[in-house]
Amino acid sequence: MPRIVMHIDMDCFFAQCEEVQNPKLKGKPLAVCIYSRRGGDSGAVSTSNYEARKIGVKSGMAIAIAKRIAGSRCAFIPANFELYEKASQKMREILMAFGEKFEQASIDEAYLEVTEKCKGDFSKAKELGEEIKAAVLKQERLTCSVGIGPNKLIAKMACDSQKPNGLTVIEPEGVKDFLFPLPVKKILGIGPKTEEMLKEMGILDVGELAKTDTSRLVTRFGKATAAYLHNAANGIDDSPVEEKEQVQISRITSLRTDSRDEKEMLELLDEMAQDVVKTVNEQKVLFRTITLQIITENMKMHTRGKTLEGATDSLSAIKNEIRALLFAYLEQNPENIRRIGVRVSGFEKMKGQRTLEEF
Ligand SMILES: [Mg+2]
C-alpha cells in the first residue's frame, strides 16, 4: 500500500486569528507585530495578511519600514500569543481525528499520516483534505493550505506550492515532475548558505541536484548532508510522522497595572490553575513540576518551580504550591510585576493511577 502523508499549514495564522477575533479587520491590510522592549516602533512584523502583502508589508520587515511603506492603509497590531496558542490547541484537536498519526510541526503547521485511513488511495486522500479544510473553516473560521504526498518532505513542499487556501496532491509518479524544475532553495533545509555553495558547483535546480554524483556532494558538504541533499532532491524521505508529546502546559496573563497586589495575583493564578488542569485532564496526563512565572515591570523573567514526589492532576496541589512560590518570590524581589503565569511539566501518561488527592 503506498504511503500517504498530509501537511496542513494555516494561512497567515496570526493575522487570521486576529481577524476572527475582530471581524472589522477582515479584508483590510493587517500586520501582526512583535514590538521590542526599546519602545516606539522598534520590532518586526511577524505575520502580514495577504492584503498587506499586496501593498508590500512582508513578514520579518522592521515595523518602522513597514509603516513608511503602508502608512495608514495598514493596521499594525501587537502579537497576542495567548490567542494563537488557544487556536493552535483547537486545530490540534480537530486535525488529530482525521489521521492515524498526528505531528505538530509548529504553532500553525502539522503532519498527518493517512495511509491506512485512505487505504493508499490518493483520490481518497484528496477528499479527506477537502473535508479537513471544510471542518477547520466551519469550526474555527480559518482557512488553511493542505499538501498531500508520499512522504513528509513532498507533502510539505506540495503545501507550500499553493497558498493561501490551497490543496495540492503529488502522487508518487508525479514527484519528479513536481520537484525537478524547482530552484534548490525550495528543498526543506536548504538555506541561503547551502544555496550559494550549490550555485558555486553549478547546481541551480532540484533536477540538477538529483543527478549530481554523491561523491561530489560528500566532498563539499560531508556525508550526512550529502545524503540528505541527494535523497531530498530525489523525493526520498522515510521520516515517520511522530506524535510529539507536549512538554509543558502553561497560562500567562497581565496584571491590570504593574503592581504587587497579592489579592489580584492570587485570583489570576487560581483562574489560570483551573484552566491548566482542564487542559491536563483533556490530554489525560499527570504532571510532577509546578512553576510560577513572573515578568517584572522592567521585563525581566523569573521562574520559581517545585517538583512533587508523585505525579498528579490535582488543582489544589497547583494552587497551594503556586501560592507558596509566590510568597517566597515576593519576599526576595521588590520590583512591581507586569505578567504572571502558571506552568506544569514533567508529564506522565495517566494509566489509571490515583491522584495525590485520593490518598
Ligand atoms: Mg502558516
CSV table of C-alpha atoms and ligand atoms in Angstrom, one decimal:
chain,number,residue,atom,x,y,z
A,1,MET,CA,0.0,0.0,0.0
A,2,PRO,CA,1.6,3.4,-1.0
A,3,ARG,CA,2.2,5.7,1.9
A,4,ILE,CA,0.2,8.9,2.1
A,5,VAL,CA,1.2,11.9,4.3
A,6,MET,CA,-0.6,15.2,4.6
A,7,HIS,CA,0.8,18.6,5.6
A,8,ILE,CA,-1.6,21.2,6.9
A,9,ASP,CA,-0.5,24.9,7.2
A,10,MET,CA,-2.7,27.6,8.5
A,11,ASP,CA,-2.7,30.7,6.1
A,12,CYS,CA,-1.1,33.7,7.7
A,13,PHE,CA,-2.2,32.3,11.0
A,14,PHE,CA,-1.7,35.1,13.5
A,15,ALA,CA,-3.4,37.6,11.2
A,16,GLN,CA,-6.3,35.3,10.6
A,17,CYS,CA,-6.7,34.7,14.4
A,18,GLU,CA,-6.9,38.5,14.8
A,19,GLU,CA,-9.5,38.8,12.0
A,20,VAL,CA,-11.7,36.2,13.6
A,21,GLN,CA,-11.5,37.9,17.0
A,22,ASN,CA,-12.1,41.3,15.4
A,23,PRO,CA,-14.1,41.0,12.1
A,24,LYS,CA,-13.7,44.7,11.4
A,25,LEU,CA,-10.1,43.9,10.4
A,26,LYS,CA,-11.1,41.5,7.7
A,27,GLY,CA,-10.4,42.4,4.1
A,28,LYS,CA,-8.1,45.2,5.0
A,29,PRO,CA,-4.3,45.2,5.2
A,30,LEU,CA,-3.1,43.9,8.7
A,31,ALA,CA,0.3,43.4,10.2
A,32,VAL,CA,0.8,41.5,13.4
A,33,CYS,CA,3.9,42.9,15.1
A,34,ILE,CA,6.3,41.8,17.7
A,35,TYR,CA,7.4,45.0,19.4
A,36,SER,CA,10.8,45.0,21.1
A,37,ARG,CA,11.4,46.4,24.6
A,38,ARG,CA,13.1,49.5,23.3
A,39,GLY,CA,9.6,51.0,22.8
A,40,GLY,CA,8.2,53.1,19.9
A,41,ASP,CA,8.2,51.3,16.6
A,42,SER,CA,11.2,49.1,17.2
A,43,GLY,CA,10.5,45.5,16.4
A,44,ALA,CA,9.4,43.4,13.4
A,45,VAL,CA,6.3,42.4,11.5
A,46,SER,CA,5.6,38.7,12.5
A,47,THR,CA,2.8,38.0,10.0
A,48,SER,CA,1.0,40.1,7.5
A,49,ASN,CA,-2.2,39.1,5.8
A,50,TYR,CA,-2.5,38.8,2.0
A,51,GLU,CA,-4.0,42.3,1.6
A,52,ALA,CA,-0.9,43.8,3.5
A,53,ARG,CA,1.5,41.7,1.4
A,54,LYS,CA,-0.1,43.2,-1.8
A,55,ILE,CA,1.0,46.7,-0.6
A,56,GLY,CA,4.5,45.5,0.3
A,57,VAL,CA,4.2,44.7,4.0
A,58,LYS,CA,6.1,41.4,4.5
A,59,SER,CA,6.9,39.1,7.5
A,60,GLY,CA,10.2,39.9,9.1
A,61,MET,CA,10.2,43.5,8.0
A,62,ALA,CA,11.1,46.2,10.5
A,63,ILE,CA,7.9,47.8,11.8
A,64,ALA,CA,9.2,51.4,11.1
A,65,ILE,CA,9.9,50.5,7.5
A,66,ALA,CA,6.5,48.7,7.0
A,67,LYS,CA,4.8,51.8,8.4
A,68,ARG,CA,6.7,54.0,6.0
A,69,ILE,CA,5.6,51.8,3.0
A,70,ALA,CA,2.0,51.3,4.0
A,71,GLY,CA,1.2,54.3,6.2
A,72,SER,CA,-2.4,54.4,7.5
A,73,ARG,CA,-3.6,51.9,4.8
A,74,CYS,CA,-2.4,49.0,7.1
A,75,ALA,CA,-3.4,48.2,10.7
A,76,PHE,CA,-0.5,47.4,12.9
A,77,ILE,CA,-1.3,45.4,16.0
A,78,PRO,CA,0.8,43.7,18.7
A,79,ALA,CA,1.0,39.9,18.7
A,80,ASN,CA,-1.3,38.1,21.2
A,81,PHE,CA,0.3,34.7,21.7
A,82,GLU,CA,-2.3,33.6,24.2
A,83,LEU,CA,-4.9,33.9,21.4
A,84,TYR,CA,-2.7,32.0,18.9
A,85,GLU,CA,-1.9,29.2,21.4
A,86,LYS,CA,-5.5,28.7,22.1
A,87,ALA,CA,-6.4,28.5,18.4
A,88,SER,CA,-3.4,26.1,17.8
A,89,GLN,CA,-4.7,23.8,20.5
A,90,LYS,CA,-8.2,23.8,18.9
A,91,MET,CA,-6.5,23.0,15.5
A,92,ARG,CA,-4.7,20.1,17.1
A,93,GLU,CA,-8.0,18.7,18.5
A,94,ILE,CA,-9.7,19.0,15.1
A,95,LEU,CA,-6.9,17.5,13.0
A,96,MET,CA,-6.0,14.6,15.2
A,97,ALA,CA,-9.3,13.0,14.4
A,98,PHE,CA,-8.5,12.8,10.7
A,99,GLY,CA,-5.5,10.6,10.6
A,100,GLU,CA,-3.8,7.6,12.3
A,101,LYS,CA,-0.9,9.7,13.5
A,102,PHE,CA,-0.5,13.4,14.1
A,103,GLU,CA,2.6,15.5,14.5
A,104,GLN,CA,2.6,19.2,15.4
A,105,ALA,CA,5.4,20.8,13.4
A,106,SER,CA,5.0,24.4,14.7
A,107,ILE,CA,2.2,26.5,16.1
A,108,ASP,CA,0.4,26.6,12.8
A,109,GLU,CA,1.7,23.5,10.9
A,110,ALA,CA,1.1,19.8,11.3
A,111,TYR,CA,1.6,16.4,9.6
A,112,LEU,CA,-1.0,13.6,9.4
A,113,GLU,CA,-0.2,10.1,8.4
A,114,VAL,CA,-3.3,9.0,6.5
A,115,THR,CA,-2.0,5.8,4.7
A,116,GLU,CA,-4.4,3.4,6.5
A,117,LYS,CA,-7.3,5.8,6.6
A,118,CYS,CA,-7.2,6.3,2.8
A,119,LYS,CA,-6.0,2.7,2.1
A,120,GLY,CA,-3.2,4.1,0.0
A,121,ASP,CA,-5.6,5.8,-2.4
A,122,PHE,CA,-4.6,9.4,-3.3
A,123,SER,CA,-8.1,10.3,-4.6
A,124,LYS,CA,-9.5,9.4,-1.1
A,125,ALA,CA,-6.7,11.5,0.4
A,126,LYS,CA,-7.8,14.4,-1.7
A,127,GLU,CA,-11.4,14.1,-0.5
A,128,LEU,CA,-10.1,13.9,3.1
A,129,GLY,CA,-8.0,17.1,2.5
A,130,GLU,CA,-11.2,18.8,1.4
A,131,GLU,CA,-13.1,17.6,4.5
A,132,ILE,CA,-10.3,18.9,6.7
A,133,LYS,CA,-10.4,22.3,5.1
A,134,ALA,CA,-14.1,22.4,5.5
A,135,ALA,CA,-14.0,21.3,9.1
A,136,VAL,CA,-11.4,23.9,10.1
A,137,LEU,CA,-13.3,26.7,8.3
A,138,LYS,CA,-16.6,25.7,9.9
A,139,GLN,CA,-15.3,25.2,13.4
A,140,GLU,CA,-12.6,27.9,13.6
A,141,ARG,CA,-13.5,30.2,10.7
A,142,LEU,CA,-9.9,29.8,9.5
A,143,THR,CA,-8.5,28.8,6.1
A,144,CYS,CA,-5.6,26.5,5.7
A,145,SER,CA,-3.5,25.0,2.9
A,146,VAL,CA,-3.0,21.3,2.5
A,147,GLY,CA,-0.3,19.3,0.7
A,148,ILE,CA,-0.6,15.6,0.1
A,149,GLY,CA,2.3,13.4,-0.9
A,150,PRO,CA,4.1,10.0,-0.4
A,151,ASN,CA,6.2,11.4,2.5
A,152,LYS,CA,6.6,14.4,4.8
A,153,LEU,CA,9.0,16.2,2.5
A,154,ILE,CA,6.8,16.1,-0.5
A,155,ALA,CA,3.6,16.8,1.5
A,156,LYS,CA,5.2,20.0,2.9
A,157,MET,CA,6.6,21.2,-0.4
A,158,ALA,CA,3.2,20.5,-2.1
A,159,CYS,CA,1.5,22.5,0.6
A,160,ASP,CA,4.0,25.4,0.1
A,161,SER,CA,3.4,25.4,-3.7
A,162,GLN,CA,-0.1,26.7,-3.5
A,163,LYS,CA,-1.2,29.2,-0.8
A,164,PRO,CA,-3.5,30.5,0.5
A,165,ASN,CA,-6.4,28.1,0.8
A,166,GLY,CA,-4.6,25.5,-1.5
A,167,LEU,CA,-5.0,21.8,-1.8
A,168,THR,CA,-2.1,20.1,-3.7
A,169,VAL,CA,-1.8,16.4,-4.4
A,170,ILE,CA,1.5,15.0,-5.6
A,171,GLU,CA,1.3,11.2,-6.3
A,172,PRO,CA,4.4,9.1,-6.3
A,173,GLU,CA,4.5,9.0,-10.2
A,174,GLY,CA,4.4,12.8,-10.2
A,175,VAL,CA,7.2,13.5,-7.7
A,176,LYS,CA,10.0,14.1,-10.1
A,177,ASP,CA,7.9,16.3,-12.5
A,178,PHE,CA,7.0,18.4,-9.4
A,179,LEU,CA,10.4,18.6,-7.8
A,180,PHE,CA,13.0,18.8,-10.7
A,181,PRO,CA,12.1,22.2,-12.1
A,182,LEU,CA,12.1,23.9,-8.7
A,183,PRO,CA,15.1,26.0,-7.6
A,184,VAL,CA,17.2,24.2,-4.9
A,185,LYS,CA,16.2,26.6,-2.2
A,186,LYS,CA,12.7,25.2,-2.2
A,187,ILE,CA,14.0,22.0,-0.7
A,188,LEU,CA,13.3,22.0,3.1
A,189,GLY,CA,16.6,22.7,4.9
A,190,ILE,CA,18.4,24.4,2.1
A,191,GLY,CA,19.1,27.9,3.3
A,192,PRO,CA,21.0,30.8,1.6
A,193,LYS,CA,24.4,29.4,2.5
A,194,THR,CA,23.8,25.9,1.0
A,195,GLU,CA,22.1,27.5,-2.0
A,196,GLU,CA,25.2,29.6,-2.6
A,197,MET,CA,27.5,26.6,-2.2
A,198,LEU,CA,25.4,24.6,-4.7
A,199,LYS,CA,25.4,27.6,-7.1
A,200,GLU,CA,29.2,27.6,-7.0
A,201,MET,CA,29.1,23.9,-8.0
A,202,GLY,CA,26.8,24.9,-10.9
A,203,ILE,CA,23.7,23.3,-9.4
A,204,LEU,CA,20.7,25.6,-9.6
A,205,ASP,CA,17.6,23.4,-9.7
A,206,VAL,CA,16.5,20.3,-7.9
A,207,GLY,CA,16.8,18.1,-11.1
A,208,GLU,CA,20.5,19.0,-11.4
A,209,LEU,CA,21.0,18.3,-7.7
A,210,ALA,CA,19.3,14.9,-8.1
A,211,LYS,CA,21.6,13.9,-10.9
A,212,THR,CA,24.8,15.2,-9.2
A,213,ASP,CA,27.2,12.4,-8.2
A,214,THR,CA,27.0,11.9,-4.5
A,215,SER,CA,30.8,11.8,-4.1
A,216,ARG,CA,30.9,15.5,-5.3
A,217,LEU,CA,28.4,16.4,-2.7
A,218,VAL,CA,30.2,14.5,0.1
A,219,THR,CA,33.5,16.4,-0.6
A,220,ARG,CA,31.6,19.7,-0.3
A,221,PHE,CA,29.1,19.0,2.5
A,222,GLY,CA,30.2,15.9,4.4
A,223,LYS,CA,28.5,12.6,4.4
A,224,ALA,CA,25.3,13.3,6.3
A,225,THR,CA,24.3,16.5,4.5
A,226,ALA,CA,25.2,15.0,1.1
A,227,ALA,CA,23.0,12.0,1.8
A,228,TYR,CA,20.1,14.3,2.8
A,229,LEU,CA,20.5,16.5,-0.3
A,230,HIS,CA,20.7,13.6,-2.6
A,231,ASN,CA,17.6,11.9,-1.1
A,232,ALA,CA,15.6,15.1,-0.8
A,233,ALA,CA,16.3,16.1,-4.5
A,234,ASN,CA,15.0,12.6,-5.5
A,235,GLY,CA,11.9,13.0,-3.3
A,236,ILE,CA,13.0,10.3,-0.9
A,237,ASP,CA,12.1,10.8,2.8
A,238,ASP,CA,11.5,8.0,5.2
A,239,SER,CA,11.0,10.0,8.4
A,240,PRO,CA,7.9,9.0,10.3
A,241,VAL,CA,5.0,11.2,11.4
A,242,GLU,CA,5.7,11.2,15.1
A,243,GLU,CA,3.3,12.3,17.8
A,244,LYS,CA,5.3,14.7,19.9
A,245,GLU,CA,4.3,14.8,23.5
A,246,GLN,CA,3.6,18.2,24.9
A,247,VAL,CA,6.4,19.1,27.3
A,248,GLN,CA,4.5,21.7,29.2
A,249,ILE,CA,1.1,23.3,29.6
A,250,SER,CA,1.1,26.9,30.7
A,251,ARG,CA,-1.0,30.1,31.0
A,252,ILE,CA,0.3,33.6,31.5
A,253,THR,CA,-1.6,36.9,31.9
A,254,SER,CA,-1.0,40.6,32.6
A,255,LEU,CA,-1.9,42.4,35.8
A,256,ARG,CA,-4.3,45.4,35.4
A,257,THR,CA,-1.3,47.7,36.1
A,258,ASP,CA,2.2,46.9,37.1
A,259,SER,CA,1.9,46.2,40.9
A,260,ARG,CA,2.5,43.9,43.8
A,261,ASP,CA,-1.2,43.4,44.5
A,262,GLU,CA,-1.4,40.0,46.2
A,263,LYS,CA,-5.1,39.7,46.0
A,264,GLU,CA,-5.2,40.3,42.3
A,265,MET,CA,-2.3,37.9,41.6
A,266,LEU,CA,-3.8,35.1,43.7
A,267,GLU,CA,-7.1,35.4,41.8
A,268,LEU,CA,-5.4,35.4,38.5
A,269,LEU,CA,-3.2,32.4,39.5
A,270,ASP,CA,-6.3,30.4,40.7
A,271,GLU,CA,-8.1,31.1,37.4
A,272,MET,CA,-5.1,30.0,35.4
A,273,ALA,CA,-4.5,26.9,37.5
A,274,GLN,CA,-8.1,25.8,36.8
A,275,ASP,CA,-7.5,26.4,33.1
A,276,VAL,CA,-4.2,24.4,33.2
A,277,VAL,CA,-5.9,21.5,35.0
A,278,LYS,CA,-8.7,21.4,32.4
A,279,THR,CA,-6.1,21.0,29.6
A,280,VAL,CA,-4.1,18.5,31.7
A,281,ASN,CA,-7.3,16.4,32.0
A,282,GLU,CA,-8.2,16.7,28.3
A,283,GLN,CA,-4.7,15.4,27.5
A,284,LYS,CA,-5.0,12.6,30.0
A,285,VAL,CA,-1.6,13.3,31.6
A,286,LEU,CA,-0.3,13.9,35.1
A,287,PHE,CA,2.4,16.4,36.0
A,288,ARG,CA,5.1,16.5,38.5
A,289,THR,CA,6.5,20.0,38.3
A,290,ILE,CA,4.7,23.2,39.0
A,291,THR,CA,6.3,26.5,38.0
A,292,LEU,CA,5.4,30.1,38.8
A,293,GLN,CA,6.4,32.6,36.0
A,294,ILE,CA,6.9,36.3,36.7
A,295,ILE,CA,7.7,39.1,34.3
A,296,THR,CA,8.6,42.3,36.2
A,297,GLU,CA,7.9,45.9,35.1
A,298,ASN,CA,11.4,46.1,33.6
A,299,MET,CA,10.6,42.9,31.5
A,300,LYS,CA,12.8,40.5,33.5
A,301,MET,CA,11.6,37.0,33.5
A,302,HIS,CA,11.7,35.0,36.8
A,303,THR,CA,10.6,31.4,37.4
A,304,ARG,CA,10.2,29.5,40.6
A,305,GLY,CA,9.4,25.8,40.5
A,306,LYS,CA,8.6,22.9,42.7
A,307,THR,CA,8.8,19.2,41.8
A,308,LEU,CA,6.4,16.9,43.6
A,309,GLU,CA,7.2,13.4,44.8
A,310,GLY,CA,4.5,11.9,42.8
A,311,ALA,CA,2.6,12.8,39.6
A,312,THR,CA,-0.8,14.4,40.0
A,313,ASP,CA,-3.5,16.3,38.2
A,314,SER,CA,-4.7,18.0,41.4
A,315,LEU,CA,-6.0,21.5,41.2
A,316,SER,CA,-5.4,22.1,44.9
A,317,ALA,CA,-1.8,20.9,44.5
A,318,ILE,CA,-1.2,23.6,41.9
A,319,LYS,CA,-3.0,26.3,43.9
A,320,ASN,CA,-1.1,25.5,47.1
A,321,GLU,CA,2.3,25.2,45.6
A,322,ILE,CA,1.9,28.3,43.4
A,323,ARG,CA,0.8,30.4,46.5
A,324,ALA,CA,3.9,29.3,48.4
A,325,LEU,CA,6.1,30.0,45.4
A,326,LEU,CA,4.6,33.5,45.0
A,327,PHE,CA,5.0,34.4,48.7
A,328,ALA,CA,8.6,33.2,48.7
A,329,TYR,CA,9.3,35.2,45.5
A,330,LEU,CA,7.7,38.4,46.8
A,331,GLU,CA,9.9,38.2,49.9
A,332,GLN,CA,13.0,38.3,47.9
A,333,ASN,CA,12.1,40.6,45.0
A,334,PRO,CA,11.0,44.2,45.4
A,335,GLU,CA,10.0,45.1,41.8
A,336,ASN,CA,6.5,45.6,40.5
A,337,ILE,CA,5.1,42.8,38.5
A,338,ARG,CA,3.7,43.1,34.9
A,339,ARG,CA,2.8,39.5,34.0
A,340,ILE,CA,2.2,36.3,36.0
A,341,GLY,CA,1.9,32.7,34.9
A,342,VAL,CA,1.4,29.1,35.8
A,343,ARG,CA,3.2,26.2,34.1
A,344,VAL,CA,3.1,22.5,34.7
A,345,SER,CA,5.6,20.0,33.2
A,346,GLY,CA,7.2,16.6,33.9
A,347,PHE,CA,4.3,14.7,32.4
A,348,GLU,CA,3.4,11.1,32.9
A,349,LYS,CA,0.7,9.3,31.0
A,350,MET,CA,-2.3,8.5,33.1
A,351,LYS,CA,-2.5,4.8,33.5
A,352,GLY,CA,-5.4,4.6,35.9
A,353,GLN,CA,-3.1,5.8,38.8
A,354,ARG,CA,-4.8,7.5,41.6
A,355,THR,CA,-4.1,11.2,42.1
A,356,LEU,CA,-2.4,12.5,45.2
A,357,GLU,CA,-5.8,13.9,46.4
A,358,GLU,CA,-7.2,10.4,46.8
A,359,PHE,CA,-4.7,9.4,49.4
B,1,MG,MG,1.3,29.2,8.1
